[in-house]
Short mmCIF file of C-alpha atoms in Angstrom, two decimals:
data_model
loop_
_atom_site.label_atom_id
_atom_site.label_comp_id
_atom_site.label_asym_id
_atom_site.label_seq_id
_atom_site.Cartn_x
_atom_site.Cartn_y
_atom_site.Cartn_z
CA MET A 990 0.00 0.00 0.00
CA SER A 991 1.33 3.43 -0.92
CA ASP A 992 2.13 5.99 1.75
CA MET A 993 -0.71 8.45 2.23
CA HIS A 994 1.61 11.38 1.47
CA THR A 995 2.88 9.98 -1.84
CA ASP A 996 -0.12 8.08 -3.21
CA THR A 997 -1.36 10.14 -6.14
CA LEU A 998 -3.80 9.42 -8.92
CA ASP A 999 -2.56 9.88 -12.49
CA TYR A 1000 -5.13 10.75 -15.14
CA GLU A 1001 -5.62 12.69 -18.37
CA GLN A 1002 -6.73 16.25 -17.69
CA GLY A 1003 -8.83 18.59 -19.77
CA ASN A 1004 -7.88 22.13 -20.69
CA LEU A 1005 -11.10 24.01 -19.93
CA GLN A 1006 -11.23 27.33 -18.13
CA THR A 1007 -11.84 27.50 -14.38
CA GLY A 1008 -14.33 30.33 -14.42
CA THR A 1009 -17.11 29.21 -12.10
CA ASN A 1010 -17.72 28.04 -8.52
CA TRP A 1011 -20.17 25.86 -6.60
CA TRP A 1012 -23.03 28.20 -7.50
CA GLY A 1013 -22.30 27.90 -11.21
CA ALA A 1014 -22.19 24.11 -11.00
CA PHE A 1015 -25.35 24.04 -8.89
CA VAL A 1016 -27.51 26.24 -11.11
CA ILE A 1017 -26.48 24.48 -14.31
CA GLY A 1018 -27.11 21.15 -12.58
CA LEU A 1019 -30.69 22.28 -11.96
CA ALA A 1020 -31.24 21.19 -15.55
CA GLY A 1021 -31.64 17.70 -14.11
CA THR A 1022 -34.23 18.77 -11.56
CA ILE A 1023 -36.41 20.51 -14.16
CA LEU A 1024 -36.91 17.12 -15.83
CA VAL A 1025 -39.70 16.67 -13.28
CA THR A 1026 -41.90 18.69 -15.65
CA GLY A 1027 -41.84 15.81 -18.11
CA ALA A 1028 -41.75 12.98 -15.59
CA ALA A 1029 -44.37 13.87 -12.99
CA PRO A 1030 -47.33 14.17 -15.41
CA ALA A 1031 -46.38 10.97 -17.23
CA PHE A 1032 -46.15 8.87 -14.06
CA LEU A 1033 -48.94 10.46 -12.03
CA THR A 1034 -51.44 9.76 -14.81
CA VAL A 1035 -50.47 6.08 -14.65
CA PHE A 1036 -49.99 5.45 -10.92
CA GLY A 1037 -51.70 8.26 -9.02
CA ALA A 1038 -50.74 8.41 -5.34
CA SER A 1039 -48.94 5.04 -5.52
CA TYR A 1040 -46.26 6.92 -7.45
CA ILE A 1041 -45.18 8.83 -4.31
CA PRO A 1042 -43.33 6.17 -2.24
CA PHE A 1043 -41.98 4.81 -5.49
CA ILE A 1044 -40.35 8.09 -6.54
CA THR A 1045 -39.21 8.94 -3.01
CA PHE A 1046 -37.08 5.80 -2.76
CA PHE A 1047 -35.34 6.31 -6.09
CA THR A 1048 -34.84 10.03 -5.49
CA LEU A 1049 -33.00 9.21 -2.25
CA THR A 1050 -30.67 6.93 -4.23
CA GLY A 1051 -29.92 10.00 -6.34
CA VAL A 1052 -28.83 11.91 -3.24
CA VAL A 1053 -26.37 9.13 -2.37
CA LEU A 1054 -25.14 9.15 -5.96
CA CYS A 1055 -24.48 12.90 -5.69
CA LEU A 1056 -22.41 12.37 -2.53
CA LEU A 1057 -20.33 9.66 -4.18
CA LEU A 1058 -19.74 11.85 -7.22
CA ALA A 1059 -18.79 14.77 -4.98
CA GLU A 1060 -15.94 12.69 -3.57
CA LEU A 1061 -14.80 11.53 -7.00
CA SER A 1062 -15.00 14.96 -8.64
CA ALA A 1063 -13.05 16.60 -5.80
CA MET A 1064 -10.35 13.93 -6.17
CA MET A 1065 -10.06 14.44 -9.94
CA PRO A 1066 -10.77 18.10 -10.69
CA GLY A 1067 -8.91 17.85 -13.99
CA ARG A 1068 -11.42 15.39 -15.40
CA THR A 1069 -14.33 16.82 -17.32
CA GLY A 1070 -17.43 15.30 -18.89
CA GLY A 1071 -19.28 14.29 -15.74
CA SER A 1072 -19.58 11.02 -13.85
CA PRO A 1073 -18.24 8.56 -16.49
CA SER A 1074 -14.89 10.36 -16.66
CA TYR A 1075 -14.04 9.08 -13.16
CA ALA A 1076 -14.22 5.42 -14.18
CA TYR A 1077 -10.98 5.38 -16.21
CA PRO A 1078 -8.56 6.25 -13.37
CA ALA A 1079 -10.44 3.88 -11.06
CA TYR A 1080 -9.89 0.84 -13.31
CA ARG A 1081 -6.39 1.58 -14.60
CA GLU A 1082 -4.44 -0.06 -11.77
CA ARG A 1083 -6.40 -3.29 -11.31
CA PHE A 1084 -7.72 -3.76 -14.88
CA PRO A 1085 -5.29 -1.91 -17.17
CA ARG A 1086 -6.43 -3.55 -20.42
CA LEU A 1087 -10.10 -3.12 -19.61
CA ALA A 1088 -9.86 0.48 -18.35
CA PRO A 1089 -9.83 2.28 -21.73
CA HIS A 1090 -12.94 0.43 -22.88
CA VAL A 1091 -14.75 1.04 -19.59
CA ASN A 1092 -13.93 4.71 -20.01
CA GLY A 1093 -15.02 4.89 -23.62
CA ILE A 1094 -18.29 2.99 -23.39
CA SER A 1095 -19.42 4.61 -20.13
CA ALA A 1096 -18.71 8.12 -21.49
CA TRP A 1097 -20.49 7.32 -24.75
CA MET A 1098 -23.52 5.91 -22.90
CA TYR A 1099 -23.61 9.05 -20.76
CA TRP A 1100 -23.62 11.15 -23.91
CA VAL A 1101 -26.44 9.05 -25.41
CA GLY A 1102 -28.35 9.73 -22.18
CA TRP A 1103 -27.77 13.47 -21.81
CA MET A 1104 -27.74 14.67 -25.39
CA PRO A 1105 -31.52 14.13 -25.91
CA VAL A 1106 -32.33 16.39 -22.94
CA ALA A 1107 -31.96 19.50 -25.10
CA PRO A 1108 -34.61 18.52 -27.67
CA LEU A 1109 -36.79 16.92 -24.98
CA ASN A 1110 -37.01 20.11 -22.96
CA MET A 1111 -37.54 22.29 -26.00
CA ILE A 1112 -40.42 19.97 -26.93
CA LEU A 1113 -41.89 20.34 -23.42
CA ALA A 1114 -41.43 24.12 -23.63
CA SER A 1115 -43.28 24.13 -26.95
CA PHE A 1116 -46.36 22.62 -25.27
CA TYR A 1117 -46.56 25.57 -22.88
CA ILE A 1118 -45.80 28.10 -25.62
CA THR A 1119 -48.57 26.80 -27.86
CA HIS A 1120 -50.91 26.63 -24.86
CA ILE A 1121 -50.51 30.24 -23.69
CA LEU A 1122 -50.43 31.65 -27.24
CA GLY A 1123 -53.37 29.57 -28.42
CA LEU A 1124 -51.46 28.17 -31.41
CA ASP A 1125 -53.01 25.36 -33.43
CA ALA A 1126 -51.17 22.14 -32.62
CA SER A 1127 -53.47 19.86 -34.61
CA ALA A 1128 -51.29 19.72 -37.74
CA GLY A 1129 -48.09 17.73 -37.70
CA ILE A 1130 -46.31 14.52 -38.68
CA THR A 1131 -45.83 11.01 -37.30
CA PRO A 1132 -42.22 10.07 -38.17
CA VAL A 1133 -41.91 7.07 -35.82
CA SER A 1134 -44.94 6.32 -33.66
CA THR A 1135 -45.82 9.64 -32.02
CA PHE A 1136 -47.65 12.61 -33.51
CA ILE A 1137 -45.49 15.75 -33.53
CA PRO A 1138 -47.11 19.14 -34.22
CA TYR A 1139 -45.33 21.38 -36.71
CA TRP A 1140 -45.22 24.14 -34.10
CA THR A 1141 -43.32 21.82 -31.78
CA LEU A 1142 -40.70 21.07 -34.41
CA ALA A 1143 -40.31 24.73 -35.34
CA ILE A 1144 -39.95 25.91 -31.73
CA THR A 1145 -37.52 23.10 -30.92
CA VAL A 1146 -35.21 23.75 -33.89
CA VAL A 1147 -35.15 27.53 -33.43
CA GLY A 1148 -34.60 27.13 -29.68
CA LEU A 1149 -31.66 24.76 -30.16
CA LEU A 1150 -29.98 27.13 -32.61
CA LEU A 1151 -30.38 30.09 -30.26
CA LEU A 1152 -29.06 28.15 -27.25
CA SER A 1153 -25.95 27.13 -29.17
CA ILE A 1154 -24.81 30.78 -28.95
CA PRO A 1155 -24.33 31.02 -25.15
CA ALA A 1156 -23.03 27.45 -25.09
CA TYR A 1157 -20.40 28.41 -27.68
CA MET A 1158 -19.41 31.50 -25.69
CA GLY A 1159 -18.24 29.41 -22.75
CA ILE A 1160 -18.81 28.75 -19.06
CA ARG A 1161 -18.56 32.39 -17.92
CA PHE A 1162 -21.25 33.67 -20.21
CA GLY A 1163 -23.25 30.45 -19.98
CA THR A 1164 -23.23 30.40 -16.20
CA SER A 1165 -24.28 34.05 -15.95
CA MET A 1166 -27.24 33.30 -18.17
CA ALA A 1167 -27.95 30.08 -16.29
CA THR A 1168 -28.00 31.92 -12.95
CA ILE A 1169 -30.83 34.16 -14.13
CA LEU A 1170 -32.68 31.20 -15.58
CA ALA A 1171 -32.09 29.13 -12.43
CA VAL A 1172 -33.69 31.71 -10.15
CA LEU A 1173 -36.70 31.90 -12.43
CA SER A 1174 -36.93 28.10 -12.65
CA MET A 1175 -36.69 27.54 -8.89
CA ILE A 1176 -39.64 29.86 -8.29
CA PRO A 1177 -42.27 27.74 -10.09
CA LEU A 1178 -40.82 24.41 -8.94
CA THR A 1179 -40.71 25.53 -5.31
CA PHE A 1180 -44.12 27.19 -5.48
CA LEU A 1181 -45.80 24.18 -7.08
CA SER A 1182 -44.14 21.82 -4.59
CA ILE A 1183 -45.90 23.61 -1.71
CA GLY A 1184 -48.87 24.91 -3.71
CA PHE A 1185 -51.43 23.34 -1.39
CA ILE A 1186 -50.41 25.84 1.31
CA PHE A 1187 -52.01 28.64 -0.69
CA ASN A 1188 -55.39 26.91 -0.97
CA LEU A 1189 -55.71 24.46 1.91
CA GLY A 1190 -59.43 24.19 1.29
CA ALA A 1191 -58.82 22.63 -2.10
CA ALA A 1192 -56.51 19.95 -0.69
CA ASP A 1193 -58.00 16.50 -0.08
CA TRP A 1194 -55.49 14.65 2.08
CA SER A 1195 -57.54 11.46 1.99
CA GLU A 1196 -56.17 10.96 -1.52
CA LEU A 1197 -52.88 9.91 0.06
CA ILE A 1198 -54.22 7.28 2.48
CA GLY A 1199 -52.64 3.95 1.55
CA PHE A 1200 -51.14 5.49 -1.62
CA PRO A 1201 -53.84 4.01 -3.90
CA HIS A 1202 -53.79 3.65 -7.68
CA LEU A 1203 -55.82 5.99 -9.85
CA ASP A 1204 -58.82 3.66 -9.83
CA GLY A 1205 -58.89 3.64 -6.01
CA SER A 1206 -57.42 0.15 -5.66
CA SER A 1207 -54.68 -0.45 -3.10
CA PHE A 1208 -50.96 0.03 -3.59
CA TRP A 1209 -50.65 -3.78 -3.81
CA ALA A 1210 -53.50 -4.37 -6.29
CA PRO A 1211 -52.90 -5.66 -9.85
CA MET A 1212 -52.65 -3.02 -12.57
CA THR A 1213 -53.48 -2.86 -16.26
CA ALA A 1214 -50.42 -2.34 -18.44
CA ASP A 1215 -50.41 -0.23 -21.60
CA ASN A 1216 -50.74 -3.35 -23.75
CA GLY A 1217 -53.91 -4.36 -21.88
CA ASP A 1218 -52.45 -7.14 -19.72
CA VAL A 1219 -53.40 -7.25 -16.03
CA VAL A 1220 -50.16 -7.71 -14.11
CA SER A 1221 -48.72 -7.56 -10.61
CA PRO A 1222 -48.12 -3.98 -9.44
CA TRP A 1223 -44.47 -4.89 -8.90
CA ILE A 1224 -44.14 -5.63 -12.60
CA MET A 1225 -45.34 -2.09 -13.26
CA TYR A 1226 -43.15 -0.58 -10.54
CA ILE A 1227 -40.04 -2.32 -11.88
CA ALA A 1228 -40.93 -1.41 -15.47
CA TYR A 1229 -41.56 2.27 -14.76
CA ALA A 1230 -38.47 2.48 -12.56
CA PHE A 1231 -36.57 2.45 -15.86
CA PRO A 1232 -37.75 5.84 -17.23
CA LEU A 1233 -38.24 7.22 -13.71
CA LEU A 1234 -34.58 6.79 -12.73
CA TRP A 1235 -33.54 8.92 -15.69
CA THR A 1236 -35.24 11.92 -14.17
CA VAL A 1237 -34.67 11.50 -10.43
CA ILE A 1238 -30.89 11.10 -10.61
CA ALA A 1239 -30.32 13.64 -13.38
CA TYR A 1240 -29.39 16.41 -10.96
CA GLU A 1241 -25.96 14.72 -10.76
CA ALA A 1242 -25.24 16.84 -13.86
CA ALA A 1243 -23.54 19.39 -11.61
CA ALA A 1244 -20.53 17.04 -11.59
CA CYS A 1245 -19.87 17.97 -15.23
CA TYR A 1246 -18.66 21.40 -14.09
CA ILE A 1247 -16.61 20.62 -10.98
CA GLY A 1248 -13.47 20.57 -13.13
CA GLU A 1249 -14.23 24.16 -14.15
CA CYS A 1250 -14.63 25.39 -10.57
CA LYS A 1251 -11.95 27.60 -9.00
CA ASN A 1252 -11.86 25.53 -5.80
CA PRO A 1253 -13.11 22.04 -6.71
CA GLY A 1254 -12.29 20.49 -3.34
CA ARG A 1255 -14.74 22.82 -1.62
CA ASP A 1256 -17.15 23.44 -4.49
CA ALA A 1257 -17.83 19.75 -5.24
CA LYS A 1258 -19.14 19.10 -1.74
CA ILE A 1259 -21.37 22.17 -1.67
CA ALA A 1260 -22.75 21.91 -5.22
CA MET A 1261 -23.52 18.18 -5.14
CA THR A 1262 -25.07 18.27 -1.64
CA LEU A 1263 -27.33 21.20 -2.51
CA GLU A 1264 -28.27 19.57 -5.81
CA GLY A 1265 -29.34 16.35 -4.12
CA GLY A 1266 -31.22 18.12 -1.33
CA TYR A 1267 -33.23 20.34 -3.66
CA GLY A 1268 -33.91 17.38 -5.95
CA VAL A 1269 -35.45 15.37 -3.09
CA PHE A 1270 -37.61 18.32 -2.09
CA VAL A 1271 -39.01 18.87 -5.59
CA TYR A 1272 -39.41 15.25 -6.64
CA THR A 1273 -41.27 14.20 -3.48
CA MET A 1274 -43.35 17.30 -2.74
CA LEU A 1275 -44.59 17.92 -6.29
CA PRO A 1276 -46.45 14.59 -6.59
CA ILE A 1277 -47.99 15.12 -3.14
CA SER A 1278 -49.25 18.58 -4.12
CA PHE A 1279 -50.65 17.36 -7.43
CA VAL A 1280 -52.47 14.41 -5.87
CA VAL A 1281 -54.10 16.33 -3.00
CA ILE A 1282 -55.12 19.29 -5.19
CA LEU A 1283 -56.13 17.64 -8.46
CA GLY A 1284 -57.27 14.24 -7.15
CA ALA A 1285 -57.27 10.81 -8.75
CA SER A 1286 -60.44 11.39 -10.78
CA ALA A 1287 -58.95 14.42 -12.54
CA LEU A 1288 -55.55 12.80 -13.03
CA SER A 1289 -57.17 9.82 -14.73
CA ASP A 1290 -59.23 12.00 -17.13
CA PRO A 1291 -57.23 13.58 -19.98
CA GLU A 1292 -60.17 15.88 -20.68
CA LEU A 1293 -59.71 17.48 -17.25
CA VAL A 1294 -55.92 17.25 -16.93
CA ASP A 1295 -53.73 17.23 -20.03
CA PRO A 1296 -50.39 15.65 -19.04
CA LYS A 1297 -48.59 18.02 -21.41
CA THR A 1298 -49.75 21.12 -19.52
CA MET A 1299 -50.53 19.66 -16.09
CA PHE A 1300 -48.41 22.24 -14.29
CA VAL A 1301 -50.45 25.20 -15.45
CA THR A 1302 -53.67 23.29 -14.72
CA PHE A 1303 -52.44 22.80 -11.18
CA ALA A 1304 -51.66 26.51 -10.82
CA SER A 1305 -55.16 27.51 -11.88
CA ASN A 1306 -56.66 25.07 -9.36
CA VAL A 1307 -54.62 26.59 -6.54
CA PHE A 1308 -55.84 30.08 -7.50
CA PRO A 1309 -59.24 29.72 -9.20
CA GLY A 1310 -60.89 32.56 -11.11
CA ILE A 1311 -59.01 35.55 -12.53
CA GLY A 1312 -56.11 34.93 -10.20
CA GLY A 1313 -55.92 31.40 -11.53
CA LYS A 1314 -55.60 32.61 -15.12
CA LEU A 1315 -52.82 35.03 -14.21
CA MET A 1316 -51.04 32.32 -12.23
CA GLU A 1317 -51.43 29.93 -15.15
CA TRP A 1318 -49.63 32.39 -17.42
CA ALA A 1319 -46.95 33.12 -14.83
CA MET A 1320 -46.25 29.43 -14.24
CA ALA A 1321 -46.15 28.71 -17.96
CA ILE A 1322 -43.65 31.50 -18.63
CA MET A 1323 -41.37 30.50 -15.78
CA LEU A 1324 -41.53 26.82 -16.74
CA ILE A 1325 -40.60 27.70 -20.30
CA ILE A 1326 -37.56 29.54 -18.97
CA ALA A 1327 -36.68 26.60 -16.71
CA LEU A 1328 -36.89 24.16 -19.59
CA VAL A 1329 -34.63 26.39 -21.64
CA LEU A 1330 -32.11 26.20 -18.78
CA SER A 1331 -32.17 22.42 -18.95
CA ALA A 1332 -31.69 22.44 -22.72
CA LEU A 1333 -28.73 24.82 -22.34
CA ASN A 1334 -27.10 22.54 -19.79
CA SER A 1335 -27.46 19.55 -22.09
CA LEU A 1336 -25.73 21.28 -24.97
CA MET A 1337 -22.89 22.42 -22.69
CA GLY A 1338 -22.43 19.31 -20.55
CA CYS A 1339 -22.55 16.66 -23.26
CA SER A 1340 -19.87 18.40 -25.28
CA ARG A 1341 -17.46 17.88 -22.37
CA SER A 1342 -18.11 14.12 -22.46
CA LEU A 1343 -17.10 13.87 -26.11
CA TYR A 1344 -14.10 16.12 -25.47
CA GLN A 1345 -12.82 14.00 -22.58
CA MET A 1346 -13.33 10.78 -24.56
CA SER A 1347 -11.18 12.22 -27.33
CA LEU A 1348 -8.44 13.22 -24.88
CA ASP A 1349 -8.47 9.73 -23.41
CA GLY A 1350 -7.99 8.13 -26.82
CA GLN A 1351 -11.35 6.48 -27.42
CA PHE A 1352 -12.97 9.01 -29.75
CA PRO A 1353 -11.89 10.83 -32.96
CA ARG A 1354 -9.29 13.57 -32.53
CA PHE A 1355 -11.70 15.97 -34.21
CA TYR A 1356 -13.38 16.49 -30.82
CA GLN A 1357 -10.24 17.64 -29.00
CA HIS A 1358 -10.61 21.11 -30.49
CA VAL A 1359 -11.55 24.01 -28.21
CA ASN A 1360 -12.38 27.53 -29.34
CA SER A 1361 -11.09 30.87 -28.06
CA HIS A 1362 -13.54 30.65 -25.14
CA SER A 1363 -12.05 27.27 -24.07
CA VAL A 1364 -15.22 25.50 -25.17
CA PRO A 1365 -15.09 22.12 -27.02
CA ASP A 1366 -16.97 23.73 -29.90
CA ARG A 1367 -16.99 20.84 -32.38
CA ALA A 1368 -18.42 18.52 -29.75
CA MET A 1369 -21.03 21.11 -28.80
CA MET A 1370 -22.16 21.63 -32.40
CA THR A 1371 -22.40 17.85 -32.79
CA ASN A 1372 -24.85 17.95 -29.90
CA VAL A 1373 -26.95 20.56 -31.69
CA GLY A 1374 -27.15 18.48 -34.86
CA ALA A 1375 -27.94 15.23 -33.01
CA SER A 1376 -30.56 17.03 -30.91
CA MET A 1377 -32.44 18.09 -34.02
CA VAL A 1378 -32.61 14.46 -35.14
CA ILE A 1379 -33.86 13.31 -31.71
CA ALA A 1380 -36.65 15.93 -31.86
CA PHE A 1381 -38.41 13.70 -34.40
CA MET A 1382 -38.99 11.00 -31.75
CA GLY A 1383 -41.85 12.98 -30.25
CA GLY A 1384 -42.74 13.12 -26.57
CA ALA A 1385 -41.05 12.79 -23.19
CA ILE A 1386 -41.63 9.08 -22.57
CA GLU A 1387 -40.35 8.12 -26.02
CA ILE A 1388 -37.15 10.11 -25.57
CA TYR A 1389 -36.69 8.86 -21.98
CA SER A 1390 -36.98 5.28 -23.25
CA PHE A 1391 -34.32 5.86 -25.88
CA SER A 1392 -31.83 7.88 -23.87
CA ASN A 1393 -32.02 5.99 -20.58
CA VAL A 1394 -30.57 2.88 -22.19
CA GLY A 1395 -27.36 4.88 -22.23
CA TYR A 1396 -27.77 7.13 -19.22
CA LEU A 1397 -28.63 4.64 -16.48
CA GLY A 1398 -26.17 2.05 -17.74
CA SER A 1399 -23.30 4.54 -17.62
CA PHE A 1400 -23.41 4.72 -13.82
CA VAL A 1401 -22.78 1.02 -13.20
CA PRO A 1402 -19.02 1.05 -14.02
CA VAL A 1403 -18.63 4.41 -12.25
CA LEU A 1404 -20.12 3.08 -9.01
CA ILE A 1405 -17.95 -0.03 -9.20
CA GLY A 1406 -15.00 2.29 -9.85
CA TYR A 1407 -15.81 4.19 -6.65
CA TYR A 1408 -15.55 0.90 -4.76
CA LEU A 1409 -12.20 0.10 -6.39
CA LEU A 1410 -10.69 3.47 -5.49
CA LYS A 1411 -12.03 3.36 -1.95
CA ASN A 1412 -10.91 -0.22 -1.40
CA ASP A 1413 -7.57 -0.26 -3.27
CA ARG A 1414 -6.38 3.32 -2.80
CA PRO A 1415 -7.55 4.43 0.66
CA ASN A 1416 -4.60 6.82 1.08
CA LEU A 1417 -5.36 8.98 -1.93
CA ASN A 1418 -5.93 12.64 -1.21
CA ARG A 1419 -9.69 13.13 -0.87
CA PRO A 1420 -10.73 16.75 -0.23
CA PHE A 1421 -14.22 15.37 0.48
CA ASN A 1422 -14.03 11.94 2.10
CA LEU A 1423 -17.10 9.85 2.88
CA PRO A 1424 -16.93 7.06 5.50
CA ASP A 1425 -15.38 3.81 4.26
CA TYR A 1426 -18.68 1.89 4.32
CA PHE A 1427 -19.93 4.00 1.41
CA LYS A 1428 -17.94 1.70 -0.87
CA TYR A 1429 -20.51 -1.02 -0.15
CA ILE A 1430 -23.37 1.40 -0.70
CA ALA A 1431 -21.82 2.17 -4.09
CA LEU A 1432 -21.85 -1.55 -4.97
CA PHE A 1433 -25.51 -1.81 -3.88
CA LEU A 1434 -26.43 1.14 -6.11
CA ALA A 1435 -24.52 -0.41 -9.02
CA ALA A 1436 -26.49 -3.66 -8.63
CA LEU A 1437 -29.81 -1.81 -8.26
CA TYR A 1438 -29.23 0.38 -11.31
CA PHE A 1439 -28.07 -2.57 -13.40
CA PHE A 1440 -31.21 -4.52 -12.44
CA VAL A 1441 -33.48 -1.62 -13.40
CA TRP A 1442 -31.47 -1.00 -16.58
CA LEU A 1443 -31.70 -4.61 -17.78
CA VAL A 1444 -34.84 -6.13 -16.25
CA GLY A 1445 -36.84 -2.93 -15.86
CA GLY A 1446 -35.87 -1.75 -19.33
CA LEU A 1447 -36.94 -4.99 -21.00
CA ILE A 1448 -40.22 -5.18 -19.06
CA TYR A 1449 -40.97 -1.53 -19.81
CA SER A 1450 -40.24 -1.94 -23.51
CA TYR A 1451 -42.84 -4.74 -23.58
CA TYR A 1452 -45.60 -3.56 -21.25
CA GLY A 1453 -45.05 0.15 -21.85
CA GLY A 1454 -45.16 -0.12 -25.62
CA GLN A 1455 -41.72 1.50 -26.01
CA ALA A 1456 -39.80 -1.41 -27.55
CA ILE A 1457 -38.79 0.50 -30.68
CA TYR A 1458 -37.19 3.30 -28.63
CA TYR A 1459 -35.48 0.91 -26.23
CA PHE A 1460 -33.82 -0.96 -29.07
CA LEU A 1461 -32.94 2.28 -30.84
CA GLY A 1462 -31.11 3.16 -27.62
CA LEU A 1463 -29.22 -0.14 -27.72
CA GLY A 1464 -28.30 0.55 -31.33
CA ALA A 1465 -27.00 4.00 -30.40
CA ILE A 1466 -24.75 2.46 -27.73
CA PHE A 1467 -23.13 0.12 -30.26
CA MET A 1468 -22.28 3.11 -32.49
CA TYR A 1469 -19.38 3.61 -30.07
CA LEU A 1470 -17.49 0.75 -31.72
CA PRO A 1471 -16.97 2.24 -35.23
CA LEU A 1472 -16.03 5.60 -33.67
CA TYR A 1473 -13.49 3.87 -31.42
CA TRP A 1474 -12.05 1.90 -34.34
CA TYR A 1475 -11.77 5.11 -36.35
CA ARG A 1476 -9.70 6.68 -33.55
CA LYS A 1477 -7.38 3.67 -33.45
CA ALA A 1478 -6.95 3.96 -37.23
CA GLU A 1479 -6.12 7.65 -36.78
CA ASP A 1480 -3.47 6.82 -34.20
CA ARG A 1481 -1.88 4.18 -36.44
CA ARG A 1482 -1.85 6.57 -39.40
CA LEU A 1483 -0.14 9.25 -37.29
CA GLY A 1484 2.26 6.76 -35.74
CA VAL A 1485 0.95 7.48 -32.24
CA ALA A 1486 1.61 4.76 -29.67
CA PRO A 1487 -1.34 3.56 -27.56
CA LYS A 1488 -1.73 5.42 -24.29
CA ALA A 1489 0.04 3.83 -21.33
CA VAL A 1490 -2.32 2.49 -18.71
#
């Protein structure tokens, strides 16, 4: 075992500017929390109150994940690209031949998971824009299996092009913009999470007793799947844990920017802890507010509650009458701004994943380029182009099904890597050091996430009617191989020796 004063971790470092702090990482990481706007309506209209204990458990696993990533990011401030970038150094000592491939595939899966967030949130924003402006959303196309209004496509494409400007300008400009957007996004999320306080008379707390399904049956009663089969509720819980986990752990995105913080040892702990705490608050309180205010009968009737605009419907129920209409507009505008924040983060964060993969030797050299603002510009513009393609998939659930094949799977090697570093290299300098038993918690999370990724994903693709998107996600993961082989061919052509591991 190495002496604690000499044991150091060698790894490839990025060359991005250090122009932010814990606040910058925190507000950009809120892009993960805003995903509740797409998740809560989709799950509440399937499960009702039974969704609440279900989401609470998985959200708490996200808090633990944030703590683990805080330790890793503080240890390796030179790594950029988020959680998968920490796997490579963790595997290099014990599994030197495997380490480059663990690094490459986990980073690529993370990119497949995060890149679709930009088009997803622009699509969600378009629903609110068309709602408040009264635009006709009846005309559109059906490219895969979901109807997409022309207005949605137009708003999404224009929004992505506009957001590429601050993303191109770099972390200083992007974070300043994100700070304004973050404040405006936290207002509606916080308000809606405790909305029942403002109209206690409209709250029916009996809706929570026993956490029943929408039809009033118990939490343990059989449910009807989307394909019409009557199945055990645990089949449904396991199936829907697959898309749910995408949203409730996504606030880990703050880790993408720890390497660009001025004091990563301090900033990692603050940013990741705040991110997890606020995520738990929003993801648990919002479903409670919706259930007690709207009720199971309304949630089960699309004529009364449209899942696409459920948040503004909730606002008008809290403040009925003229006040309700004004609040509906206010909530819609602030949610649009919040969704734009999330899309901005996706364009910025995913580019760092491609950049770090290229530095590590698993992705074409083309993506090592940074512009005068120290931004990996080619990677970022690749995100914009890919996002426009993803926009043709349609709605939130379809995109979640596709992207989570990559996103959730990317955490398994990272969590195992945390165990390896904690177990094999206990004397490494750790500016933020969790108790030793967290290495076993990391292994438990790795097993849980792998189970949901494999078993939950397959069950969901069958019973949830999302098989085409699940297998498109698998296909996207295997696209890593030709890109990796291209990089190896580049290295041979240039006479570059393989990286030492």
